[in-house]
CSV table of C-alpha atoms and ligand atoms in Angstrom, one decimal:
chain,number,residue,atom,x,y,z
I,1127,MET,CA,-18.2,12.2,-11.6
I,1128,LYS,CA,-19.9,10.2,-14.4
I,1129,LEU,CA,-20.5,6.5,-13.5
I,1130,ASN,CA,-22.0,3.8,-15.7
I,1131,ASP,CA,-23.5,2.5,-12.5
I,1132,PRO,CA,-24.3,5.4,-10.1
I,1133,SER,CA,-25.3,3.0,-7.3
I,1134,LEU,CA,-21.6,2.4,-6.7
I,1135,LEU,CA,-21.4,5.9,-5.3
I,1136,GLU,CA,-22.3,5.1,-1.7
I,1137,THR,CA,-22.0,7.6,1.2
I,1138,ARG,CA,-23.2,5.5,4.1
I,1139,GLY,CA,-21.3,3.1,6.3
I,1140,TYR,CA,-21.6,-0.6,5.7
I,1141,VAL,CA,-22.0,-2.6,8.9
I,1142,ASN,CA,-23.4,-6.1,9.3
I,1143,GLY,CA,-24.7,-6.2,5.8
I,1144,THR,CA,-26.7,-2.9,6.1
I,1145,TRP,CA,-26.1,0.6,5.1
I,1146,LEU,CA,-25.7,3.0,8.0
I,1147,SER,CA,-26.7,6.7,7.7
I,1148,LYS,CA,-25.5,9.3,10.2
I,1149,THR,CA,-26.6,12.8,10.9
I,1150,GLU,CA,-22.9,13.7,11.3
I,1151,THR,CA,-21.1,13.7,8.0
I,1152,PHE,CA,-17.7,14.7,6.6
I,1153,ARG,CA,-16.7,16.1,3.3
I,1154,VAL,CA,-14.7,14.3,0.5
I,1155,THR,CA,-13.1,16.5,-2.1
I,1156,ASP,CA,-11.4,16.2,-5.4
I,1157,PRO,CA,-7.7,17.1,-5.0
I,1158,ALA,CA,-7.5,18.3,-8.6
I,1159,ASN,CA,-9.9,21.2,-8.0
I,1160,ASN,CA,-10.9,21.0,-4.3
I,1161,GLU,CA,-14.6,20.6,-5.2
I,1162,GLN,CA,-16.8,18.6,-3.0
I,1163,LEU,CA,-17.6,15.1,-4.2
I,1164,ALA,CA,-19.8,13.8,-1.3
I,1165,GLN,CA,-20.8,14.0,2.3
I,1166,ILE,CA,-20.0,10.8,4.0
I,1167,ALA,CA,-21.6,9.2,7.1
I,1168,ASP,CA,-19.2,9.9,10.0
I,1169,LEU,CA,-19.3,6.7,12.1
I,1170,ASP,CA,-18.4,7.2,15.8
I,1171,ARG,CA,-16.8,4.8,18.2
I,1172,SER,CA,-20.1,3.2,19.3
I,1173,ASP,CA,-20.6,2.2,15.6
I,1174,VAL,CA,-17.2,0.6,15.6
I,1175,VAL,CA,-18.1,-1.4,18.7
I,1176,ALA,CA,-21.4,-2.5,17.0
I,1177,ALA,CA,-19.5,-3.5,13.9
I,1178,ILE,CA,-17.0,-5.5,15.9
I,1179,GLU,CA,-19.9,-7.4,17.6
I,1180,ALA,CA,-21.4,-8.1,14.2
I,1181,ALA,CA,-18.1,-9.3,12.8
I,1182,CYS,CA,-17.5,-11.5,15.8
I,1183,ASP,CA,-21.0,-13.0,15.5
I,1184,ALA,CA,-20.4,-13.8,11.8
I,1185,GLN,CA,-16.9,-15.2,12.2
I,1186,ALA,CA,-17.6,-18.8,13.3
I,1187,GLY,CA,-20.2,-19.4,10.6
I,1188,TRP,CA,-17.9,-17.9,7.9
I,1189,ALA,CA,-14.9,-20.0,9.2
I,1190,ARG,CA,-17.1,-23.2,9.2
I,1191,ARG,CA,-17.8,-23.0,5.5
I,1192,THR,CA,-15.4,-24.9,3.2
I,1193,GLY,CA,-12.5,-23.2,1.6
I,1194,LYS,CA,-14.2,-23.9,-1.7
I,1195,ASP,CA,-17.4,-22.1,-0.6
I,1196,ARG,CA,-15.5,-19.0,0.5
I,1197,ALA,CA,-13.4,-19.2,-2.7
I,1198,GLY,CA,-16.6,-19.1,-4.8
I,1199,ILE,CA,-17.9,-16.0,-3.1
I,1200,LEU,CA,-14.6,-14.2,-3.3
I,1201,ARG,CA,-14.4,-15.1,-7.0
I,1202,LYS,CA,-17.8,-13.4,-7.5
I,1203,TRP,CA,-16.4,-10.3,-5.8
I,1204,PHE,CA,-13.4,-10.4,-8.0
I,1205,ASN,CA,-15.6,-10.7,-11.1
I,1206,LEU,CA,-17.7,-7.8,-10.1
I,1207,MET,CA,-14.5,-5.7,-9.4
I,1208,VAL,CA,-13.3,-6.4,-12.9
I,1209,ALA,CA,-16.7,-5.8,-14.5
I,1210,ASN,CA,-16.9,-2.5,-12.8
I,1211,ALA,CA,-13.3,-1.5,-13.1
I,1212,ASP,CA,-14.0,1.6,-15.2
I,1213,ASP,CA,-16.3,3.1,-12.5
I,1214,LEU,CA,-14.1,2.1,-9.7
I,1215,ALA,CA,-11.2,3.8,-11.4
I,1216,THR,CA,-13.3,6.9,-11.9
I,1217,ILE,CA,-14.0,7.0,-8.2
I,1218,VAL,CA,-10.3,6.6,-7.3
I,1219,THR,CA,-9.3,9.4,-9.7
I,1220,ALA,CA,-12.0,11.6,-8.2
I,1221,GLU,CA,-11.1,11.3,-4.6
I,1222,MET,CA,-7.4,10.7,-4.9
I,1223,GLY,CA,-6.3,12.4,-8.1
I,1224,LYS,CA,-4.2,9.8,-9.9
I,1225,PRO,CA,-4.5,9.6,-13.7
I,1226,TRP,CA,-7.4,7.5,-14.7
I,1227,ARG,CA,-5.2,4.9,-16.5
I,1228,GLU,CA,-3.2,4.4,-13.3
I,1229,ALA,CA,-6.4,4.2,-11.3
I,1230,HIS,CA,-7.7,1.5,-13.6
I,1231,ALA,CA,-4.4,-0.4,-13.2
I,1232,GLU,CA,-4.9,-0.1,-9.4
I,1233,ILE,CA,-8.4,-1.7,-9.6
I,1234,LEU,CA,-7.1,-4.6,-11.6
I,1235,TYR,CA,-4.1,-4.9,-9.2
I,1236,GLY,CA,-6.4,-4.9,-6.2
I,1237,ALA,CA,-8.8,-7.4,-7.8
I,1238,GLY,CA,-5.8,-9.6,-8.5
I,1239,TYR,CA,-5.4,-10.1,-4.7
I,1240,ILE,CA,-9.0,-11.2,-4.5
I,1241,GLU,CA,-8.6,-13.6,-7.3
I,1242,TRP,CA,-5.3,-14.9,-5.8
I,1243,PHE,CA,-6.6,-15.5,-2.3
I,1244,ALA,CA,-9.9,-17.0,-3.6
I,1245,GLU,CA,-7.6,-19.6,-5.1
I,1246,GLU,CA,-5.6,-19.9,-1.9
I,1247,ALA,CA,-8.7,-20.4,0.2
I,1248,LYS,CA,-8.8,-24.0,-1.0
I,1249,ARG,CA,-5.1,-24.6,-0.1
I,1250,VAL,CA,-4.7,-23.7,3.5
I,1251,TYR,CA,-2.9,-26.9,4.3
I,1252,GLY,CA,-1.7,-28.1,7.7
I,1253,ASP,CA,1.0,-30.6,8.4
I,1254,VAL,CA,1.6,-34.1,9.8
I,1255,ILE,CA,4.8,-34.3,11.8
I,1256,PRO,CA,6.5,-37.7,12.3
I,1257,GLY,CA,6.0,-38.4,16.1
I,1258,HIS,CA,8.8,-38.0,18.6
I,1259,GLN,CA,7.6,-41.1,20.4
I,1260,PRO,CA,6.2,-44.4,19.0
I,1261,ASP,CA,2.7,-43.7,20.5
I,1262,LYS,CA,2.4,-40.1,19.5
I,1263,ARG,CA,0.9,-38.6,16.4
I,1264,LEU,CA,1.6,-34.9,15.7
I,1265,PHE,CA,-0.5,-32.5,13.6
I,1266,VAL,CA,-0.5,-28.9,12.7
I,1267,LEU,CA,-3.8,-27.1,12.0
I,1268,LYS,CA,-4.1,-23.7,10.5
I,1269,GLN,CA,-7.1,-21.7,11.9
I,1270,PRO,CA,-8.3,-18.2,11.1
I,1271,VAL,CA,-7.2,-15.6,13.8
I,1272,GLY,CA,-10.8,-14.3,14.1
I,1273,VAL,CA,-12.0,-10.7,13.6
I,1274,VAL,CA,-9.5,-8.5,11.7
I,1275,GLY,CA,-9.5,-4.7,12.0
I,1276,ALA,CA,-7.8,-2.8,9.2
I,1277,ILE,CA,-6.8,0.9,8.8
I,1278,THR,CA,-5.8,1.9,5.3
I,1279,PRO,CA,-4.2,4.9,3.5
I,1280,TRP,CA,-5.4,7.1,0.7
I,1281,ASN,CA,-2.7,6.4,-1.9
I,1282,PHE,CA,-4.2,3.2,-3.2
I,1283,PRO,CA,-7.8,3.6,-1.9
I,1284,ASN,CA,-8.9,0.3,-3.4
I,1285,ALA,CA,-5.9,-2.0,-3.5
I,1286,MET,CA,-4.7,-1.5,0.0
I,1287,ILE,CA,-8.1,-2.8,1.2
I,1288,ALA,CA,-8.3,-5.7,-1.3
I,1289,ARG,CA,-4.8,-6.8,-0.2
I,1290,LYS,CA,-5.9,-7.2,3.4
I,1291,ALA,CA,-9.5,-8.2,3.0
I,1292,ALA,CA,-8.8,-11.0,0.5
I,1293,PRO,CA,-6.5,-13.2,2.6
I,1294,ALA,CA,-8.5,-12.5,5.7
I,1295,LEU,CA,-11.8,-13.6,4.2
I,1296,ALA,CA,-10.2,-16.5,2.3
I,1297,VAL,CA,-9.0,-18.2,5.4
I,1298,GLY,CA,-12.2,-17.6,7.4
I,1299,CYS,CA,-11.6,-14.3,9.3
I,1300,THR,CA,-14.2,-11.5,9.3
I,1301,PHE,CA,-13.1,-8.0,8.5
I,1302,LEU,CA,-13.6,-4.3,9.3
I,1303,VAL,CA,-11.9,-1.5,7.6
I,1304,ARG,CA,-11.6,2.2,8.5
I,1305,PRO,CA,-10.5,3.7,5.2
I,1306,ALA,CA,-8.5,7.0,5.0
I,1307,GLU,CA,-10.8,10.0,5.5
I,1308,GLN,CA,-9.7,11.4,2.1
I,1309,THR,CA,-10.8,8.3,0.2
I,1310,PRO,CA,-13.8,6.5,1.7
I,1311,LEU,CA,-15.8,6.3,-1.6
I,1312,SER,CA,-13.6,3.6,-3.1
I,1313,ALA,CA,-14.0,1.5,0.1
I,1314,LEU,CA,-17.7,1.9,0.1
I,1315,ALA,CA,-17.9,1.0,-3.6
I,1316,MET,CA,-16.1,-2.2,-2.7
I,1317,ALA,CA,-18.7,-2.8,-0.1
I,1318,VAL,CA,-21.5,-2.4,-2.7
I,1319,LEU,CA,-19.9,-5.1,-4.7
I,1320,ALA,CA,-19.1,-7.3,-1.7
I,1321,ASP,CA,-22.8,-7.2,-0.9
I,1322,ARG,CA,-23.8,-8.1,-4.5
I,1323,ALA,CA,-21.2,-10.9,-4.5
I,1324,GLY,CA,-23.1,-12.5,-1.5
I,1325,ILE,CA,-20.5,-11.9,1.1
I,1326,PRO,CA,-22.6,-12.6,4.2
I,1327,ALA,CA,-23.6,-9.9,6.7
I,1328,GLY,CA,-20.9,-9.0,9.2
I,1329,VAL,CA,-18.0,-10.6,7.2
I,1330,PHE,CA,-16.9,-7.4,5.4
I,1331,ASN,CA,-17.6,-4.0,7.0
I,1332,VAL,CA,-16.6,-0.5,6.1
I,1333,LEU,CA,-16.4,2.2,8.8
I,1334,PRO,CA,-15.9,5.7,7.3
I,1335,SER,CA,-15.0,8.4,9.7
I,1336,SER,CA,-13.3,11.8,9.9
I,1337,ASP,CA,-11.3,11.1,13.0
I,1338,PRO,CA,-9.1,8.0,12.9
I,1339,VAL,CA,-7.9,8.2,16.5
I,1340,GLY,CA,-10.9,6.8,18.3
I,1341,HIS,CA,-11.4,4.1,15.7
I,1342,GLY,CA,-7.8,3.0,16.0
I,1343,GLN,CA,-8.1,2.9,19.8
I,1344,GLU,CA,-11.2,0.7,19.6
I,1345,LEU,CA,-9.7,-1.7,17.1
I,1346,CYS,CA,-6.6,-2.0,19.1
I,1347,SER,CA,-8.2,-2.4,22.6
I,1348,ASN,CA,-11.4,-4.3,21.9
I,1349,PRO,CA,-10.8,-7.9,22.9
I,1350,LYS,CA,-13.0,-9.2,20.2
I,1351,VAL,CA,-10.6,-8.0,17.5
I,1352,ALA,CA,-7.9,-10.6,17.1
I,1353,LYS,CA,-5.7,-8.7,14.8
I,1354,VAL,CA,-5.0,-5.3,13.4
I,1355,SER,CA,-3.6,-4.8,10.0
I,1356,PHE,CA,-2.3,-1.3,9.0
I,1357,THR,CA,-0.8,0.4,6.0
I,1358,GLY,CA,0.4,3.9,6.5
I,1359,SER,CA,3.2,5.9,8.1
I,1360,THR,CA,5.7,4.5,10.5
I,1361,ARG,CA,4.6,7.2,13.0
I,1362,VAL,CA,1.1,5.9,13.1
I,1363,GLY,CA,2.3,2.3,13.0
I,1364,LYS,CA,4.2,2.9,16.2
I,1365,ILE,CA,1.1,4.3,17.9
I,1366,LEU,CA,-0.9,1.3,16.9
I,1367,MET,CA,1.8,-1.1,18.0
I,1368,ARG,CA,1.9,0.6,21.4
I,1369,GLN,CA,-1.9,0.4,21.6
I,1370,CYS,CA,-1.9,-3.3,20.7
I,1371,SER,CA,0.8,-4.2,23.2
I,1372,ASP,CA,-1.6,-4.3,26.2
I,1373,MET,CA,-3.4,-7.3,24.6
I,1374,ILE,CA,-0.4,-8.7,22.7
I,1375,LYS,CA,-2.7,-8.3,19.7
I,1376,LYS,CA,-1.5,-9.7,16.4
I,1377,LEU,CA,-0.3,-6.9,14.1
I,1378,SER,CA,0.6,-6.6,10.4
I,1379,LEU,CA,2.3,-3.3,9.5
I,1380,GLU,CA,3.1,-2.0,6.1
I,1381,LEU,CA,4.9,1.3,6.8
I,1382,GLY,CA,7.1,3.9,5.3
I,1383,GLY,CA,10.1,3.3,3.1
I,1384,ASN,CA,13.2,5.2,1.9
I,1385,ALA,CA,13.9,3.2,-1.2
I,1386,PRO,CA,17.4,3.5,-2.7
I,1387,PHE,CA,17.6,3.3,-6.5
I,1388,ILE,CA,21.2,2.4,-7.5
I,1389,VAL,CA,22.6,2.8,-10.9
I,1390,PHE,CA,26.0,1.2,-11.4
I,1391,ASN,CA,28.5,2.2,-14.1
I,1392,ASP,CA,27.8,-1.2,-15.8
I,1393,ALA,CA,24.1,-0.5,-16.0
I,1394,ASP,CA,22.0,-0.1,-19.1
I,1395,VAL,CA,21.4,3.6,-18.5
I,1396,ASP,CA,18.4,3.9,-20.8
I,1397,ALA,CA,16.7,1.0,-19.0
I,1398,ALA,CA,17.6,2.6,-15.6
I,1399,VAL,CA,16.0,5.8,-16.7
I,1400,GLU,CA,12.8,4.0,-17.7
I,1401,GLY,CA,12.7,2.2,-14.4
I,1402,ALA,CA,13.4,5.4,-12.5
I,1403,MET,CA,10.4,7.1,-14.1
I,1404,ILE,CA,8.1,4.3,-12.9
I,1405,ALA,CA,9.7,3.8,-9.5
I,1406,LYS,CA,9.7,7.6,-8.8
I,1407,PHE,CA,6.8,9.2,-10.6
I,1408,ARG,CA,4.0,6.6,-10.5
I,1409,ASN,CA,1.2,7.9,-8.3
I,1410,ASN,CA,3.1,11.2,-8.3
I,1411,GLY,CA,5.7,9.7,-6.0
I,1412,GLN,CA,3.1,8.9,-3.4
I,1413,THR,CA,3.8,5.2,-2.8
I,1414,CYS,CA,5.7,3.6,0.0
I,1415,VAL,CA,7.9,1.7,-2.5
I,1416,CYS,CA,8.7,4.9,-4.5
I,1417,ALA,CA,12.4,5.4,-5.1
I,1418,ASN,CA,13.4,8.1,-2.6
I,1419,ARG,CA,17.2,8.3,-3.2
I,1420,PHE,CA,18.9,7.9,-6.5
I,1421,LEU,CA,22.4,6.7,-6.0
I,1422,VAL,CA,24.3,6.9,-9.2
I,1423,GLN,CA,27.9,5.8,-9.9
I,1424,SER,CA,30.2,8.6,-11.0
I,1425,ARG,CA,30.9,7.5,-14.6
I,1426,VAL,CA,27.2,7.4,-15.6
I,1427,TYR,CA,26.0,10.2,-13.3
I,1428,ASP,CA,25.8,13.0,-15.8
I,1429,GLU,CA,24.3,10.8,-18.5
I,1430,PHE,CA,21.7,9.4,-16.1
I,1431,ALA,CA,20.8,12.9,-14.9
I,1432,GLN,CA,20.4,14.3,-18.4
I,1433,LYS,CA,18.3,11.5,-19.7
I,1434,LEU,CA,16.1,11.5,-16.6
I,1435,ARG,CA,15.6,15.2,-17.0
I,1436,GLU,CA,14.5,14.8,-20.6
I,1437,LYS,CA,11.9,12.2,-19.6
I,1438,VAL,CA,10.7,14.2,-16.7
I,1439,GLN,CA,10.2,17.2,-19.0
I,1440,ARG,CA,7.8,15.0,-21.0
I,1441,LEU,CA,5.5,14.3,-18.0
I,1442,THR,CA,2.1,15.9,-18.3
I,1443,PRO,CA,0.5,17.2,-15.1
I,1444,GLY,CA,-3.2,17.8,-15.0
I,1445,ASN,CA,-6.6,16.5,-14.0
I,1446,GLY,CA,-6.5,12.7,-13.9
I,1447,TYR,CA,-9.5,12.5,-16.2
I,1448,ASP,CA,-7.9,14.5,-19.0
I,1449,GLN,CA,-6.5,12.5,-22.0
I,1450,GLY,CA,-2.7,12.3,-21.9
I,1451,VAL,CA,-2.3,13.4,-18.3
I,1452,THR,CA,0.5,11.3,-16.7
I,1453,ILE,CA,0.8,13.0,-13.3
I,1454,GLY,CA,-2.0,14.2,-11.1
I,1455,PRO,CA,-2.2,16.6,-8.1
I,1456,MET,CA,-0.7,15.8,-4.8
I,1457,ILE,CA,-3.2,14.7,-2.2
I,1458,ASP,CA,-3.2,17.8,-0.1
I,1459,GLU,CA,-1.4,21.0,0.9
I,1460,ALA,CA,0.6,19.3,3.7
I,1461,ALA,CA,2.0,16.9,1.1
I,1462,VAL,CA,3.1,19.8,-1.1
I,1463,ARG,CA,4.7,21.6,1.8
I,1464,LYS,CA,6.8,18.5,2.7
I,1465,VAL,CA,8.1,18.4,-0.9
I,1466,GLU,CA,8.9,22.1,-0.7
I,1467,THR,CA,10.7,21.7,2.6
I,1468,HIS,CA,12.8,18.8,1.3
I,1469,ILE,CA,13.8,20.8,-1.9
I,1470,MET,CA,14.6,24.0,0.1
I,1471,ASP,CA,16.7,22.1,2.6
I,1472,ALA,CA,18.6,20.3,-0.2
I,1473,VAL,CA,19.2,23.6,-2.1
I,1474,ASP,CA,20.3,25.4,1.1
I,1475,ASN,CA,22.9,22.6,1.6
I,1476,GLY,CA,24.3,22.7,-1.9
I,1477,ALA,CA,22.0,20.7,-4.2
I,1478,LYS,CA,21.1,22.0,-7.6
I,1479,ILE,CA,17.6,22.0,-9.2
I,1480,LEU,CA,18.1,20.4,-12.6
I,1481,GLU,CA,14.3,20.4,-13.4
I,1482,GLY,CA,11.1,21.6,-11.7
I,1483,GLY,CA,11.4,22.5,-8.1
I,1484,ARG,CA,8.3,24.6,-7.8
I,1485,ARG,CA,4.6,24.6,-7.7
I,1486,SER,CA,2.9,24.2,-11.0
I,1487,GLU,CA,1.1,27.0,-12.8
I,1488,LEU,CA,-2.0,24.6,-12.6
I,1489,GLY,CA,-2.3,25.8,-9.0
I,1490,GLY,CA,-3.9,24.0,-6.1
I,1491,THR,CA,-1.7,21.0,-5.1
I,1492,PHE,CA,-0.1,20.5,-8.5
I,1493,PHE,CA,3.7,20.4,-8.2
I,1494,THR,CA,6.2,20.3,-11.1
I,1495,PRO,CA,8.1,17.0,-11.3
I,1496,THR,CA,11.6,17.7,-10.0
I,1497,VAL,CA,15.2,16.4,-10.5
I,1498,LEU,CA,17.9,17.5,-8.0
I,1499,THR,CA,21.6,16.9,-8.4
I,1500,GLY,CA,24.5,17.1,-6.0
I,1501,VAL,CA,22.4,15.7,-3.1
I,1502,THR,CA,24.3,14.4,-0.1
I,1503,SER,CA,23.3,12.2,2.8
I,1504,ASP,CA,23.3,15.0,5.4
I,1505,MET,CA,20.2,16.5,3.7
I,1506,LEU,CA,16.6,15.9,5.0
I,1507,ILE,CA,15.6,14.2,1.7
I,1508,ALA,CA,18.2,11.5,2.4
I,1509,ASN,CA,16.6,10.5,5.6
I,1510,GLU,CA,12.9,11.1,5.3
I,1511,GLU,CA,10.3,9.7,2.8
I,1512,THR,CA,9.5,12.6,0.5
I,1513,PHE,CA,6.3,11.1,-0.8
I,1514,GLY,CA,6.2,13.4,-3.8
I,1515,PRO,CA,7.6,13.9,-7.4
I,1516,VAL,CA,11.2,14.7,-6.5
I,1517,ALA,CA,14.2,12.6,-7.7
I,1518,PRO,CA,17.3,13.5,-5.7
I,1519,LEU,CA,20.5,12.3,-7.3
I,1520,PHE,CA,23.5,11.3,-5.1
I,1521,GLN,CA,26.9,10.3,-6.5
I,1522,PHE,CA,29.0,7.4,-5.4
I,1523,GLU,CA,32.3,5.7,-6.3
I,1524,THR,CA,32.4,2.1,-5.1
I,1525,GLU,CA,30.0,-0.8,-4.5
I,1526,ALA,CA,30.9,-1.0,-0.8
I,1527,GLU,CA,30.2,2.7,-0.4
I,1528,VAL,CA,26.8,2.5,-2.1
I,1529,ILE,CA,25.7,-0.5,0.0
I,1530,SER,CA,26.5,1.3,3.1
I,1531,LEU,CA,24.7,4.4,1.9
I,1532,ALA,CA,21.6,2.4,0.8
I,1533,ASN,CA,21.4,0.6,4.2
I,1534,ASP,CA,21.9,3.8,6.1
I,1535,SER,CA,18.2,4.1,6.9
I,1536,GLU,CA,15.9,3.1,9.6
I,1537,PHE,CA,13.5,1.9,6.9
I,1538,GLY,CA,13.8,-1.3,4.8
I,1539,LEU,CA,10.9,-1.7,2.4
I,1540,ALA,CA,12.0,-1.7,-1.3
I,1541,ALA,CA,15.3,-1.2,-3.0
I,1542,TYR,CA,16.1,-1.1,-6.7
I,1543,PHE,CA,19.4,-1.4,-8.6
I,1544,TYR,CA,20.6,-1.5,-12.2
I,1545,SER,CA,23.7,-3.6,-13.2
I,1546,CYS,CA,24.6,-6.0,-16.0
I,1547,ASP,CA,27.2,-7.8,-13.9
I,1548,LEU,CA,25.7,-11.1,-12.7
I,1549,SER,CA,28.0,-11.5,-9.7
I,1550,ARG,CA,27.3,-8.0,-8.6
I,1551,VAL,CA,23.6,-8.6,-9.0
I,1552,TRP,CA,23.7,-11.4,-6.4
I,1553,ARG,CA,26.2,-9.6,-4.1
I,1554,VAL,CA,24.1,-6.4,-3.9
I,1555,ALA,CA,20.7,-8.1,-3.8
I,1556,GLU,CA,21.9,-10.1,-0.8
I,1557,ALA,CA,23.5,-7.2,1.0
I,1558,LEU,CA,20.6,-4.7,0.8
I,1559,GLU,CA,18.6,-4.5,4.0
I,1560,CYS,CA,15.0,-4.5,2.8
I,1561,GLY,CA,12.0,-6.7,2.1
I,1562,MET,CA,11.9,-6.3,-1.7
I,1563,VAL,CA,14.5,-5.7,-4.4
I,1564,GLY,CA,13.9,-4.7,-8.0
I,1565,VAL,CA,16.9,-5.8,-10.1
I,1566,ASN,CA,16.9,-4.0,-13.5
I,1567,THR,CA,13.3,-3.1,-13.0
I,1568,GLY,CA,11.4,-0.3,-11.3
I,1569,LEU,CA,8.1,-2.0,-10.8
I,1570,ILE,CA,7.9,-5.0,-8.4
I,1571,SER,CA,4.4,-5.1,-6.9
I,1572,THR,CA,2.2,-8.1,-7.8
I,1573,GLU,CA,-0.3,-10.2,-5.9
I,1574,VAL,CA,1.8,-13.4,-6.6
I,1575,ALA,CA,4.9,-12.0,-4.6
I,1576,PRO,CA,5.3,-11.2,-0.9
I,1577,PHE,CA,5.1,-7.5,-0.2
I,1578,GLY,CA,6.5,-6.1,3.0
I,1579,GLY,CA,9.5,-4.7,4.8
I,1580,VAL,CA,12.2,-5.1,7.4
I,1581,LYS,CA,13.5,-2.7,10.1
I,1582,GLN,CA,10.9,0.1,10.7
I,1583,SER,CA,9.1,-0.6,7.5
I,1584,GLY,CA,6.9,-3.1,9.1
I,1585,LEU,CA,5.8,-6.6,10.1
I,1586,GLY,CA,4.3,-9.3,7.9
I,1587,ARG,CA,3.8,-9.9,4.2
I,1588,GLU,CA,0.9,-9.3,1.9
I,1589,GLY,CA,0.2,-11.3,-1.3
I,1590,SER,CA,1.8,-14.6,-2.5
I,1591,LYS,CA,1.6,-18.0,-0.8
I,1592,TYR,CA,2.9,-16.3,2.4
I,1593,GLY,CA,0.1,-13.9,2.5
I,1594,CYS,CA,-2.4,-16.2,4.3
I,1595,ASP,CA,0.0,-16.7,7.3
I,1596,ASP,CA,-0.7,-13.2,8.7
I,1597,TYR,CA,-4.3,-14.2,9.2
I,1598,LEU,CA,-3.8,-17.7,10.5
I,1599,ASN,CA,-3.0,-19.2,13.9
I,1600,ILE,CA,-1.0,-22.4,14.1
I,1601,LYS,CA,-2.4,-25.1,16.4
I,1602,TYR,CA,-0.3,-28.1,17.3
I,1603,LEU,CA,-2.1,-31.3,18.2
I,1604,CYS,CA,-0.3,-34.1,20.0
I,1605,VAL,CA,-2.3,-37.3,20.0
I,1606,GLU,CA,-1.4,-40.4,22.0
I,1607,VAL,CA,-2.6,-43.6,20.4
L,2678,ADP,P1,-0.4,8.9,5.3
L,2678,ADP,O1,0.8,9.8,5.3
L,2678,ADP,O2,-0.4,7.9,4.2
L,2678,ADP,O3,-1.7,9.6,5.4
L,2678,ADP,P2,-0.9,8.0,7.9
L,2678,ADP,O4,-0.2,7.0,8.7
L,2678,ADP,O5,-1.0,9.4,8.5
L,2678,ADP,O6,-0.2,8.0,6.6
L,2678,ADP,O7,-2.4,7.5,7.6
L,2678,ADP,C1,-2.7,6.2,7.3
L,2678,ADP,C2,-4.1,5.9,7.8
L,2678,ADP,O8,-4.0,5.9,9.3
L,2678,ADP,C3,-5.2,6.9,7.5
L,2678,ADP,O9,-6.4,6.1,7.3
L,2678,ADP,C4,-5.3,7.7,8.7
L,2678,ADP,O10,-6.5,8.3,8.9
L,2678,ADP,C5,-5.0,6.7,9.8
L,2678,ADP,N1,-4.5,7.3,11.1
L,2678,ADP,C6,-3.8,8.4,11.3
L,2678,ADP,N2,-3.6,8.6,12.6
L,2678,ADP,C7,-4.1,7.5,13.3
L,2678,ADP,C8,-4.2,7.1,14.6
L,2678,ADP,N3,-3.7,7.8,15.6
L,2678,ADP,N4,-4.8,5.9,14.9
L,2678,ADP,C9,-5.3,5.2,13.9
L,2678,ADP,N5,-5.3,5.5,12.6
L,2678,ADP,C10,-4.7,6.7,12.3
């Protein structure tokens, strides 16, 4: 890995403003070729306890600063992220595999959250409520919850941390993150820049480790941690929620999805195909808002399938560093096996492989982008998040039928649909059970809008003017005059 600034490649933990070496280390590899990238300090549970102490000690002082002061420091962090975007993207591609252009876009996307919440830091307003009695004055204060413990996934090694750390720090919380074991280098590079930006000791801490379980238990059970924020699978979200229940600990959860992507007969099919490519194949299908089920109305089904196939044939798998590569490897062997299982189950139950459907000749964890037709709702792929480059095409006849199909899921994160009928647009957008809807677009994520789900897709929202709420307590003051 060639970096303009090699000092961004840090392998030690970052706790209380100092770099922590450990004799125990764990290996980080490049999923494109399985080569070792680094050996990382493997922090144990006692390190987590020490980091929580440090974050707790730093919290009151950080919260006492003015919003403008915190905003200035976050702004410096943002500037450093942008100035080092090329190197940060190189690190993301190395440890996670996505094409470098996509990695670069992730860095700017993540930095966007830091910029946004730096601005919001100055605008954490309370309320004055007209009194309910002549001698009463009522006020609402917004106060930081305290120490925040975050656990993040590997699919956006930078942005998933930025999205949590930025609002937490903006409102006066201190923050610890345990990054995914596959992608600690991006988190540690963020810490290098946080340090340079002047974020005070103990305010932002990174705790790499090979074993997430003990860290999760400590963050959920330590009384000094006021809140846990998690992005990852619904399975692990449920474990953390159970662990937090003893202390009624505040929790934000951004979990799995099973996004429907609906194409109506009245859609612009070419636009729908464009949107489908982004919603399905960005990050090799490994995002929680990726389209998981393509529900296509009968009159445009064949046209959509054919045009999607042509686009999919033009995807170029390869090492994310190579020019022209549009699709990287999958993160690991388990991810490939899940994709294979979903395809096999669909084919056994009557689906047809229109394109792909097999491992790539590139070997390793490369998988050929796949389109399946004749998919039905009794198949595994209809009910589980595939998290890979497979587009399964279902056919439907009526609007009522497709709404019922789309909502037939325990998840409710994102949904997409294409239609040129304005009345239908409103009807369907209102009827879909999810937190986010893309109408005639396949790309919805931005720091200025609220990201999050309903049902088993999670709790809370990240980004936008609502994004601070997850890190604030409301305190009501009743004053007798
Ligand atoms: P993914 O499929 O994206 O890897 P996971 O939910 O398995 O989703 O992982 C998301 C994050 O949660 C990762 O950092 C992982 O190490 C961590 N994790 C996995 N199991 C646990 C657990 N029992 N407690 C806390 N964190 C966990």
